[in-house]
């Protein structure tokens, strides 16, 4: 994309979203949110849930958008796919961006479509030169079509590709350098992938290109065991954020300052109060970090 | 077990074949931290794909699920997913072939009404997500000259669907999805036709009166009001034009009207 657009978009990223906690929006929660006028920084929606022509989903999202900043999170574009991006789908994403003017727009470092089939999962990519070139081309295409900077989310993975020639951080850093896109740092994904690949999550976060991060995700994971009986964590988004993930998150915020932070809870979704309490916990960590930094500055 | 890391590259086609075939070997070159191939790790992806798509079907076909019970429904959904994986990332549109799949699924041959139950639930979902539009004001007909009324044609509201069936599909869906009532006896072997509409936010399902299916079917195909009423009377002596028309208008089946001549 042209350099001029890059710098302009960089200034606008996140402008609309405060450096506070937000929550993934669930249809069942909308009434409680509006009724209690929940004091929360923003809401995030999965773009694909709002690609119908009309009806209650759009009415609900319009009501939320009138009152809260919004983040738009795509889960089906298949940026890491071998084939070309689905132009119709990209057009739908651009249309949702026009209609709802979200403060942030993000997608995943993953693939989900091959040939004509959509697999509805975030499948892993090898970290090699050919994949890097393809992902960068796709991100350029997204940013040009949608007309704004996007954030790319680090994945949770269960397997590694034996023929990868870079590590994930080199891969992500090179993508941001070449495309000007930002990053969505999912701290739960860091913990899940680090555990699954027997790496240190702290070391991963030490080297993460934080200057590109426009948003953080936190969510719950489910414990399992792999073929050899070692821990295998599943990125299930079906429970509260794990204590180890909260600790990693607090370290990140203390070192780098407040970043808009989303609580994701997509399966076995609890009542609104329980999800809201997780967002309040993130807000407390953000506030503590801000006051500590103010004290240091003073 | 497992071989040490081969450097062959599994391409997406190979990855996908293994995703949808539980008997296929884990593609070579996908490893755990020790460099060994890791079937259980690969199975996480297999499981995510199948389970999430079965979940999507379960949310869209709640009455079929209640009629079959969870275990049977999930086995059926799994068979459907393997034969008809989605072709769009928009899962709101996934499941359009489910009714036909049920119809041609031999083990369910003793439950011939299930496919029409699925058709009604699919129509409900399409109506829910259809474009918003203002329904035709029921008073609009009254403003026409009496001699013009028979010629009038209706523009269909985007959320309007009609399902006709030799089975009691409205009772089956109502009692298994919207308003379970264990006291109410259900006889599936009664023909029912329904109008599915969404004039505002809520989807309405209305049981059509005798001849209503012929009448509304003709209007939906673009017939004039007089012609549609004539067809309905031909096929159903009990057809009552004013009641049927009033049902359609008050449920917001139409969004406009036109006079050709």
Coordinates of C-alpha atoms in Angstrom, one line a residue:
Chain A
X1 CA 0.0 0.0 0.0
X2 CA 1.2 3.6 -0.5
X3 CA 3.4 5.0 2.3
X4 CA 1.1 8.0 2.6
X5 CA -1.9 5.9 3.4
X6 CA 0.2 3.9 5.9
X7 CA 1.2 6.8 8.0
X8 CA -2.3 8.3 7.9
X9 CA -3.9 5.1 9.0
X10 CA -1.4 4.5 11.7
X11 CA -2.4 7.7 13.3
X12 CA -6.1 6.7 13.2
X13 CA -5.7 3.1 14.5
X14 CA -7.4 2.7 17.8
X15 CA -8.4 6.4 17.9
X16 CA -11.9 5.4 18.6
X17 CA -11.2 2.7 21.1
X18 CA -10.0 3.7 24.6
X19 CA -7.1 1.8 26.3
X20 CA -9.6 0.0 28.4
X21 CA -11.2 -3.4 28.6
X22 CA -13.9 -4.6 26.2
X23 CA -15.9 -7.7 25.7
X24 CA -16.8 -10.0 22.8
X25 CA -20.5 -9.2 22.0
X26 CA -23.0 -12.0 22.4
X27 CA -26.6 -11.7 21.2
X28 CA -27.9 -13.0 24.6
X29 CA -26.1 -10.2 26.4
X30 CA -27.4 -7.2 24.5
X31 CA -30.5 -6.6 26.6
X32 CA -28.6 -6.7 29.9
X33 CA -25.8 -4.5 28.5
X34 CA -28.3 -1.8 27.3
X35 CA -30.4 -2.1 30.5
X36 CA -27.5 -1.7 32.9
X37 CA -25.7 0.8 30.6
X38 CA -22.6 -1.3 31.3
X39 CA -19.5 0.8 31.9
X40 CA -17.1 -0.9 29.5
X41 CA -14.5 0.4 27.0
X42 CA -15.7 -1.2 23.8
X43 CA -17.3 -4.3 22.2
X44 CA -15.9 -6.5 19.6
X45 CA -17.9 -8.7 17.1
X46 CA -17.1 -11.4 14.7
X47 CA -17.6 -9.9 11.3
X48 CA -19.1 -13.1 9.8
X49 CA -22.1 -13.0 12.3
X50 CA -23.2 -9.7 10.7
X51 CA -23.1 -10.6 7.1
X52 CA -26.8 -11.3 6.8
X53 CA -28.9 -8.7 4.9
X54 CA -30.9 -7.5 7.9
X55 CA -32.9 -8.6 10.9
X56 CA -32.3 -8.6 14.6
X57 CA -28.4 -9.0 14.5
X58 CA -28.0 -5.6 12.7
X59 CA -30.5 -3.9 14.9
X60 CA -28.7 -5.1 18.0
X61 CA -25.3 -4.1 16.6
X62 CA -26.6 -0.6 15.7
X63 CA -27.9 -0.1 19.2
X64 CA -24.5 -1.1 20.6
X65 CA -22.6 1.0 18.1
X66 CA -24.6 4.1 19.1
X67 CA -23.5 3.7 22.7
X68 CA -20.0 2.1 22.5
X69 CA -16.8 2.0 20.4
X70 CA -16.7 -1.1 18.3
X71 CA -13.9 -3.4 17.1
X72 CA -14.5 -5.6 14.0
X73 CA -12.8 -9.0 14.1
X74 CA -12.9 -11.2 11.1
X75 CA -12.6 -15.0 11.5
X76 CA -13.0 -16.3 8.0
X77 CA -10.9 -14.5 5.5
X78 CA -8.2 -17.1 5.3
X79 CA -5.2 -14.7 5.0
X80 CA -2.8 -17.6 5.3
X81 CA -4.5 -19.6 2.5
X82 CA -2.7 -21.0 -0.5
X83 CA -5.3 -19.6 -2.9
X84 CA -6.4 -16.1 -3.7
X85 CA -8.5 -14.2 -1.1
X86 CA -12.3 -14.5 -1.6
X87 CA -13.1 -11.1 -3.2
X88 CA -16.7 -11.3 -2.3
X89 CA -15.9 -11.9 1.4
X90 CA -13.4 -9.1 1.3
X91 CA -16.1 -6.9 -0.1
X92 CA -18.4 -7.9 2.7
X93 CA -15.7 -6.9 5.3
X94 CA -15.2 -3.6 3.5
X95 CA -19.0 -3.0 3.6
X96 CA -19.2 -3.7 7.4
X97 CA -16.3 -1.3 7.9
X98 CA -18.1 1.4 6.0
X99 CA -21.4 0.7 7.8
X100 CA -20.2 0.5 11.4
X101 CA -17.0 2.5 11.3
X102 CA -15.2 0.3 13.9
X103 CA -12.2 1.8 15.8
X104 CA -10.2 -1.4 15.2
X105 CA -10.3 -4.0 12.4
X106 CA -8.5 -7.3 12.8
X107 CA -8.0 -10.8 11.3
X108 CA -5.9 -13.9 11.9
X109 CA -2.5 -15.3 10.8
X110 CA -4.2 -18.6 9.8
X111 CA -6.1 -20.2 6.9
X112 CA -9.6 -21.7 6.8
X113 CA -10.5 -22.0 3.1
X114 CA -9.0 -24.3 0.5
X115 CA -10.4 -24.7 -3.0
X116 CA -14.1 -24.1 -2.4
X117 CA -14.4 -25.5 1.1
X118 CA -14.5 -23.4 4.3
X119 CA -13.2 -25.4 7.3
X120 CA -14.4 -23.0 10.1
X121 CA -11.1 -23.3 12.1
X122 CA -8.0 -21.2 12.3
X123 CA -5.5 -23.6 10.6
X124 CA -1.8 -23.1 11.0
X125 CA 0.7 -21.8 8.4
X126 CA 4.4 -22.8 7.9
X127 CA 6.8 -20.1 8.7
X128 CA 8.8 -20.0 5.4
X129 CA 9.6 -17.4 2.7
X130 CA 6.9 -18.5 0.3
X131 CA 4.1 -18.3 2.9
X132 CA 5.5 -14.9 4.2
X133 CA 5.3 -13.5 0.6
X134 CA 1.7 -14.7 0.2
X135 CA 0.5 -13.5 3.6
X136 CA 2.0 -10.0 2.9
X137 CA 0.4 -9.9 -0.5
X138 CA -3.0 -10.8 1.1
X139 CA -2.6 -8.2 3.8
X140 CA -1.7 -5.5 1.2
X141 CA -4.9 -6.5 -0.7
X142 CA -7.0 -6.3 2.5
X143 CA -5.7 -2.9 3.5
X144 CA -6.2 -1.5 0.0
X145 CA -9.7 -2.9 -0.3
X146 CA -10.9 -1.9 3.1
X147 CA -9.0 1.3 3.0
X148 CA -7.5 1.1 6.4
X149 CA -4.8 -0.5 8.5
X150 CA -5.6 -3.9 9.9
X151 CA -4.3 -5.8 12.9
X152 CA -3.1 -9.3 12.5
X153 CA -3.6 -11.8 15.4
X154 CA -0.8 -14.2 16.5
X155 CA -2.2 -17.8 16.4
X156 CA -2.7 -20.5 18.9
X157 CA -1.2 -23.7 17.3
X158 CA -1.1 -27.4 18.2
X159 CA 1.5 -28.6 15.6
X160 CA 4.6 -27.1 14.1
X161 CA 5.8 -27.5 10.5
X162 CA 9.1 -29.3 10.3
X163 CA 10.1 -27.3 7.3
X164 CA 9.5 -23.8 8.8
X165 CA 12.6 -21.7 8.3
X166 CA 11.7 -18.8 10.7
X167 CA 10.2 -18.6 14.2
X168 CA 6.8 -17.0 14.7
X169 CA 8.2 -13.7 16.0
X170 CA 10.5 -13.3 13.0
X171 CA 7.5 -14.1 10.7
X172 CA 5.1 -11.6 12.4
X173 CA 7.8 -8.8 12.7
X174 CA 8.6 -9.1 9.0
X175 CA 4.9 -8.9 8.1
X176 CA 4.5 -5.7 10.0
X177 CA 7.6 -4.2 8.4
X178 CA 6.5 -5.1 4.9
X179 CA 2.8 -4.3 5.0
X180 CA 2.5 -1.6 7.7
X181 CA -0.2 -3.7 9.4
X182 CA -0.5 -3.7 13.2
X183 CA -0.7 -6.7 15.5
X184 CA -3.4 -8.0 17.8
X185 CA -1.5 -9.6 20.6
X186 CA -3.5 -12.6 22.0
X187 CA -1.8 -13.3 25.3
X188 CA -3.8 -16.5 25.8
X189 CA -2.6 -17.7 22.4
X190 CA 1.0 -16.9 23.5
X191 CA 0.5 -19.1 26.6
X192 CA -1.3 -21.9 24.6
X193 CA 1.3 -22.0 21.8
X194 CA 4.3 -21.7 24.1
X195 CA 3.0 -24.5 26.3
X196 CA 2.2 -26.7 23.3
X197 CA 5.6 -26.1 21.7
X198 CA 7.6 -26.3 25.0
X199 CA 8.8 -22.7 24.8
X200 CA 8.9 -19.9 27.3
X201 CA 5.9 -17.5 27.0
X202 CA 7.9 -14.8 28.9
X203 CA 10.7 -15.0 26.3
X204 CA 8.2 -14.8 23.5
X205 CA 6.6 -11.7 25.0
X206 CA 10.1 -10.1 25.6
X207 CA 10.7 -10.2 21.9
X208 CA 7.2 -9.4 20.7
X209 CA 7.2 -6.3 18.5
X210 CA 5.0 -4.3 20.9
X211 CA 5.3 -1.0 18.9
X212 CA 2.9 -2.6 16.4
X213 CA 0.3 -3.8 18.9
X214 CA -3.0 -2.0 18.7
X215 CA -5.1 -4.5 20.8
X216 CA -4.7 -7.4 23.2
X217 CA -7.0 -10.4 23.5
X218 CA -7.5 -12.5 26.6
X219 CA -9.6 -15.7 26.7
X220 CA -9.9 -19.1 28.4
X221 CA -8.3 -22.4 27.3
X222 CA -8.9 -26.1 28.0
X223 CA -6.2 -28.4 29.2
X224 CA -5.5 -31.7 27.4
X225 CA -2.5 -34.1 26.9
X226 CA -0.6 -34.7 23.6
X227 CA 0.5 -38.0 22.1
X228 CA 3.5 -38.2 24.6
X229 CA 1.4 -37.3 27.6
X230 CA 2.7 -33.7 27.7
X231 CA 0.3 -30.8 28.3
X232 CA -1.6 -29.7 25.2
X233 CA -3.7 -26.6 25.7
X234 CA -6.8 -26.0 23.5
X235 CA -7.8 -22.4 22.6
X236 CA -11.4 -23.1 23.5
X237 CA -12.7 -19.7 24.7
X238 CA -15.0 -21.6 26.9
X239 CA -14.1 -20.4 30.4
X240 CA -12.5 -17.6 32.4
X241 CA -9.0 -16.3 31.7
X242 CA -6.4 -18.6 33.3
X243 CA -4.3 -17.2 36.3
X244 CA -1.1 -17.7 34.3
X245 CA -2.5 -15.7 31.4
X246 CA -3.5 -12.8 33.8
X247 CA 0.1 -12.8 35.1
X248 CA 1.6 -12.6 31.6
X249 CA -0.9 -9.9 30.7
X250 CA 0.0 -7.8 33.8
X251 CA 3.7 -8.0 33.0
X252 CA 3.0 -6.8 29.4
X253 CA 0.9 -3.9 30.6
X254 CA 3.3 -2.8 33.3
X255 CA 6.2 -2.7 30.8
X256 CA 4.4 -1.3 27.8
X257 CA 1.5 0.7 29.1
X258 CA -2.3 0.4 28.6
X259 CA -3.6 -1.2 25.4
X260 CA -7.3 -1.8 24.5
X261 CA -7.9 -5.3 25.9
X262 CA -10.7 -7.7 24.9
X263 CA -12.1 -10.6 26.9
X264 CA -13.2 -13.4 24.5
X265 CA -15.7 -16.0 25.7
X266 CA -17.3 -17.8 22.7
X267 CA -18.4 -21.2 23.9
X268 CA -20.3 -22.2 27.1
X269 CA -21.0 -18.4 27.3
X270 CA -21.9 -17.3 30.8
X271 CA -24.4 -14.6 31.9
X272 CA -23.3 -11.0 31.2
X273 CA -22.3 -10.4 34.8
X274 CA -19.6 -13.1 34.7
X275 CA -18.2 -11.9 31.4
X276 CA -18.3 -8.2 32.6
X277 CA -16.4 -9.2 35.8
X278 CA -13.6 -10.5 33.6
X279 CA -13.5 -7.1 31.8
X280 CA -13.5 -5.3 35.1
X281 CA -10.5 -7.4 36.2
X282 CA -8.6 -6.3 33.0
X283 CA -9.6 -2.7 33.7
X284 CA -8.1 -2.9 37.2
X285 CA -4.8 -4.1 35.8
X286 CA -4.8 -1.3 33.2
X287 CA -5.6 1.3 35.8
X288 CA -2.9 0.0 38.2
X289 CA -0.3 0.1 35.4
X290 CA -1.4 3.7 34.4
X291 CA -1.1 5.0 38.0
X292 CA 2.3 3.3 38.5
X293 CA 3.6 4.9 35.3
X294 CA 2.2 8.3 36.4
X295 CA 4.0 8.0 39.7
X296 CA 7.3 7.0 37.9
X297 CA 6.9 10.0 35.6
X298 CA 6.2 12.4 38.5
Chain B
X1 CA 5.3 -44.3 17.6
X2 CA 5.7 -41.6 15.0
X3 CA 8.6 -40.8 12.7
X4 CA 11.1 -38.1 13.3
X5 CA 10.5 -34.9 11.4
X6 CA 10.4 -35.4 7.7
X7 CA 11.1 -32.3 5.6
X8 CA 8.4 -33.0 3.1
X9 CA 5.9 -30.2 3.0
X10 CA 2.2 -31.0 3.6
X11 CA 0.3 -28.7 1.2
X12 CA -3.1 -27.4 2.0
X13 CA -4.8 -30.1 -0.1
X14 CA -3.1 -32.9 1.8
X15 CA -3.9 -31.1 5.1
X16 CA -7.6 -30.8 4.1
X17 CA -7.9 -34.4 2.9
X18 CA -6.7 -35.6 6.3
X19 CA -9.0 -33.1 8.1
X20 CA -12.2 -34.6 6.7
X21 CA -11.0 -38.2 6.7
X22 CA -10.6 -39.6 10.3
X23 CA -9.0 -42.8 8.9
X24 CA -6.3 -40.8 7.0
X25 CA -2.8 -40.7 8.5
X26 CA -1.5 -37.4 9.9
X27 CA 0.3 -35.5 7.1
X28 CA 4.0 -35.9 7.4
X29 CA 6.0 -32.8 8.4
X30 CA 3.5 -31.7 11.2
X31 CA 5.2 -32.3 14.5
X32 CA 5.2 -31.8 18.2
X33 CA 8.1 -30.1 20.0
X34 CA 10.3 -33.2 19.8
X35 CA 10.0 -33.3 16.0
X36 CA 7.8 -36.4 16.0
X37 CA 4.5 -36.6 14.0
X38 CA 1.7 -36.0 16.4
X39 CA -1.7 -37.6 15.5
X40 CA -3.4 -36.4 18.7
X41 CA -2.3 -32.8 18.0
X42 CA -3.6 -33.0 14.4
X43 CA -6.8 -34.4 15.8
X44 CA -7.4 -31.1 17.6
X45 CA -7.9 -29.5 14.2
X46 CA -10.1 -32.4 12.9
X47 CA -12.2 -32.1 16.0
X48 CA -12.5 -28.3 15.8
X49 CA -13.7 -28.5 12.2
X50 CA -16.3 -31.2 12.7
X51 CA -17.6 -30.1 16.1
X52 CA -17.9 -26.4 15.2
X53 CA -19.8 -27.2 12.0
X54 CA -22.1 -29.7 13.8
X55 CA -22.7 -26.9 16.4
X56 CA -23.7 -24.5 13.7
X57 CA -26.3 -27.0 12.3
X58 CA -27.6 -27.7 15.8
X59 CA -28.3 -24.0 16.4
X60 CA -30.1 -23.7 13.1
X61 CA -32.2 -26.9 13.2
X62 CA -33.3 -27.0 16.8
X63 CA -36.6 -28.9 16.2
X64 CA -34.8 -31.6 14.1
X65 CA -32.4 -31.9 17.0
X66 CA -35.2 -32.2 19.6
X67 CA -37.0 -34.8 17.5
X68 CA -33.9 -37.0 16.9
X69 CA -32.2 -36.5 20.3
X70 CA -28.7 -35.1 20.6
X71 CA -26.6 -38.2 19.8
X72 CA -28.5 -39.1 16.7
X73 CA -28.6 -35.5 15.5
X74 CA -24.8 -35.2 15.9
X75 CA -24.2 -38.4 14.0
X76 CA -26.5 -37.1 11.2
X77 CA -24.9 -33.7 11.3
X78 CA -21.4 -35.2 11.1
X79 CA -22.4 -37.3 8.0
X80 CA -23.8 -34.1 6.4
X81 CA -20.7 -32.0 7.2
X82 CA -18.5 -34.6 5.5
X83 CA -20.6 -34.7 2.4
X84 CA -21.5 -31.0 2.3
X85 CA -18.8 -29.0 3.9
X86 CA -19.6 -25.2 3.8
X87 CA -18.5 -23.2 0.8
X88 CA -18.7 -19.8 2.4
X89 CA -17.1 -18.4 5.6
X90 CA -20.6 -17.0 6.4
X91 CA -22.1 -19.8 8.5
X92 CA -25.4 -18.0 8.7
X93 CA -25.9 -19.5 5.2
X94 CA -24.8 -23.1 6.1
X95 CA -27.3 -25.9 6.0
X96 CA -29.4 -25.1 2.9
X97 CA -29.0 -28.7 1.6
X98 CA -29.7 -30.3 5.0
X99 CA -33.4 -31.0 4.4
X100 CA -32.6 -32.7 1.1
X101 CA -29.8 -34.7 2.8
X102 CA -32.3 -35.9 5.4
X103 CA -34.8 -36.8 2.8
X104 CA -32.3 -39.1 1.1
X105 CA -30.8 -40.5 4.3
X106 CA -32.1 -44.1 4.3
X107 CA -32.0 -44.8 8.0
X108 CA -34.5 -42.0 8.5
X109 CA -37.0 -43.4 6.0
X110 CA -39.5 -44.1 8.7
X111 CA -39.7 -40.4 9.6
X112 CA -40.7 -38.8 6.3
X113 CA -41.8 -35.5 7.9
X114 CA -38.3 -34.7 9.2
X115 CA -37.1 -33.2 5.9
X116 CA -40.0 -30.7 5.9
X117 CA -39.4 -29.8 9.5
X118 CA -35.8 -28.9 8.4
X119 CA -37.2 -26.9 5.4
X120 CA -39.4 -24.9 7.8
X121 CA -36.5 -24.2 10.1
X122 CA -34.3 -23.2 7.2
X123 CA -37.1 -20.8 6.0
X124 CA -37.3 -19.4 9.5
X125 CA -33.5 -18.7 9.5
X126 CA -33.7 -17.1 6.0
X127 CA -36.5 -14.9 7.2
X128 CA -34.6 -13.9 10.3
X129 CA -31.6 -12.7 8.3
X130 CA -33.5 -11.2 5.3
X131 CA -33.2 -7.6 4.4
X132 CA -35.4 -5.2 6.4
X133 CA -38.4 -3.6 4.6
X134 CA -41.6 -1.9 5.5
X135 CA -44.6 -4.2 5.0
X136 CA -47.5 -3.1 2.8
X137 CA -50.1 -1.2 4.7
X138 CA -53.1 -3.5 4.9
X139 CA -55.3 -0.4 4.1
X140 CA -53.6 0.1 0.7
X141 CA -56.1 -2.3 -1.1
X142 CA -59.0 -0.2 0.1
X143 CA -57.7 2.8 -1.8
X144 CA -58.0 1.0 -5.1
X145 CA -60.9 1.3 -7.5
X146 CA -63.1 -1.8 -6.9
X147 CA -62.7 -3.0 -10.6
X148 CA -58.9 -2.8 -10.2
X149 CA -58.6 -5.0 -7.2
X150 CA -58.7 -8.3 -9.1
X151 CA -55.8 -7.2 -11.2
X152 CA -53.5 -6.2 -8.4
X153 CA -50.2 -8.0 -7.9
X154 CA -48.2 -8.0 -4.8
X155 CA -44.5 -7.4 -4.3
X156 CA -43.1 -10.0 -1.9
X157 CA -41.5 -8.8 1.3
X158 CA -37.8 -10.0 1.4
X159 CA -38.4 -12.0 4.6
X160 CA -41.5 -13.9 3.3
X161 CA -41.3 -17.7 2.7
X162 CA -44.0 -20.4 2.4
X163 CA -43.6 -24.0 3.2
X164 CA -46.2 -26.6 2.2
X165 CA -46.2 -30.1 3.5
X166 CA -48.3 -33.3 3.7
X167 CA -47.1 -33.4 7.4
X168 CA -48.0 -31.4 10.4
X169 CA -44.8 -29.3 10.2
X170 CA -46.1 -26.3 12.2
X171 CA -47.2 -28.6 15.1
X172 CA -43.8 -30.4 14.9
X173 CA -41.7 -27.3 14.9
X174 CA -43.9 -25.4 17.5
X175 CA -43.9 -28.3 20.0
X176 CA -40.2 -29.2 19.5
X177 CA -38.8 -25.7 19.3
X178 CA -40.9 -22.7 20.2
X179 CA -43.5 -23.9 22.8
X180 CA -42.9 -27.5 24.1
X181 CA -46.2 -28.8 25.6
X182 CA -46.0 -32.5 26.7
X183 CA -49.8 -32.5 27.2
X184 CA -50.6 -31.7 23.5
X185 CA -51.1 -34.7 21.3
X186 CA -49.2 -34.5 18.0
X187 CA -50.4 -36.3 14.9
X188 CA -47.7 -35.8 12.2
X189 CA -50.0 -37.2 9.4
X190 CA -51.9 -33.9 8.9
X191 CA -51.1 -31.7 6.0
X192 CA -50.0 -28.2 7.1
X193 CA -48.8 -25.2 5.2
X194 CA -47.2 -22.1 6.8
X195 CA -46.4 -18.5 6.0
X196 CA -43.1 -17.4 7.4
X197 CA -42.7 -13.6 7.6
X198 CA -40.9 -10.9 9.5
X199 CA -42.6 -7.5 9.1
X200 CA -40.6 -6.1 11.9
X201 CA -38.1 -7.8 14.2
X202 CA -39.8 -11.0 15.1
X203 CA -40.2 -13.9 12.7
X204 CA -43.9 -15.0 12.5
X205 CA -45.0 -18.4 11.5
X206 CA -48.7 -18.6 10.5
X207 CA -50.6 -21.8 9.8
X208 CA -52.4 -21.2 6.5
X209 CA -56.1 -21.8 6.2
X210 CA -57.5 -24.3 3.6
X211 CA -56.5 -23.2 0.1
X212 CA -54.2 -20.6 1.5
X213 CA -51.1 -22.4 0.2
X214 CA -52.5 -22.4 -3.4
X215 CA -53.6 -18.7 -3.1
X216 CA -50.3 -17.5 -1.6
X217 CA -48.2 -19.7 -3.9
X218 CA -49.9 -18.1 -6.9
X219 CA -49.4 -14.6 -5.5
X220 CA -45.7 -15.4 -4.9
X221 CA -45.3 -16.5 -8.5
X222 CA -46.7 -13.1 -9.6
X223 CA -50.4 -14.0 -10.3
X224 CA -53.0 -11.2 -9.9
X225 CA -55.3 -11.3 -6.9
X226 CA -58.3 -12.5 -8.9
X227 CA -56.4 -15.3 -10.7
X228 CA -54.9 -16.5 -7.4
X229 CA -58.3 -16.6 -5.7
X230 CA -59.8 -18.5 -8.6
X231 CA -57.0 -21.1 -8.5
X232 CA -57.5 -21.6 -4.7
X233 CA -61.3 -22.0 -5.1
X234 CA -60.8 -24.5 -7.9
X235 CA -58.7 -26.7 -5.6
X236 CA -60.4 -26.0 -2.3
X237 CA -64.1 -25.5 -1.9
X238 CA -63.6 -24.1 1.6
X239 CA -61.2 -21.4 0.5
X240 CA -62.1 -18.0 2.1
X241 CA -60.6 -15.1 0.2
X242 CA -61.1 -12.3 2.7
X243 CA -59.7 -14.4 5.6
X244 CA -56.7 -15.6 3.7
X245 CA -55.9 -12.2 2.3
X246 CA -56.2 -10.6 5.7
X247 CA -53.8 -13.2 7.2
X248 CA -51.2 -12.4 4.5
X249 CA -51.6 -8.6 4.9
X250 CA -51.6 -8.6 8.7
X251 CA -48.5 -10.8 8.8
X252 CA -46.6 -8.5 6.5
X253 CA -46.2 -11.0 3.6
X254 CA -46.0 -8.2 1.0
X255 CA -44.0 -5.0 0.7
X256 CA -45.8 -3.4 -2.2
X257 CA -48.5 -3.7 -4.8
X258 CA -48.7 -2.9 -8.5
X259 CA -51.3 -2.6 -11.2
X260 CA -50.1 -3.6 -14.6
X261 CA -53.0 -2.2 -16.5

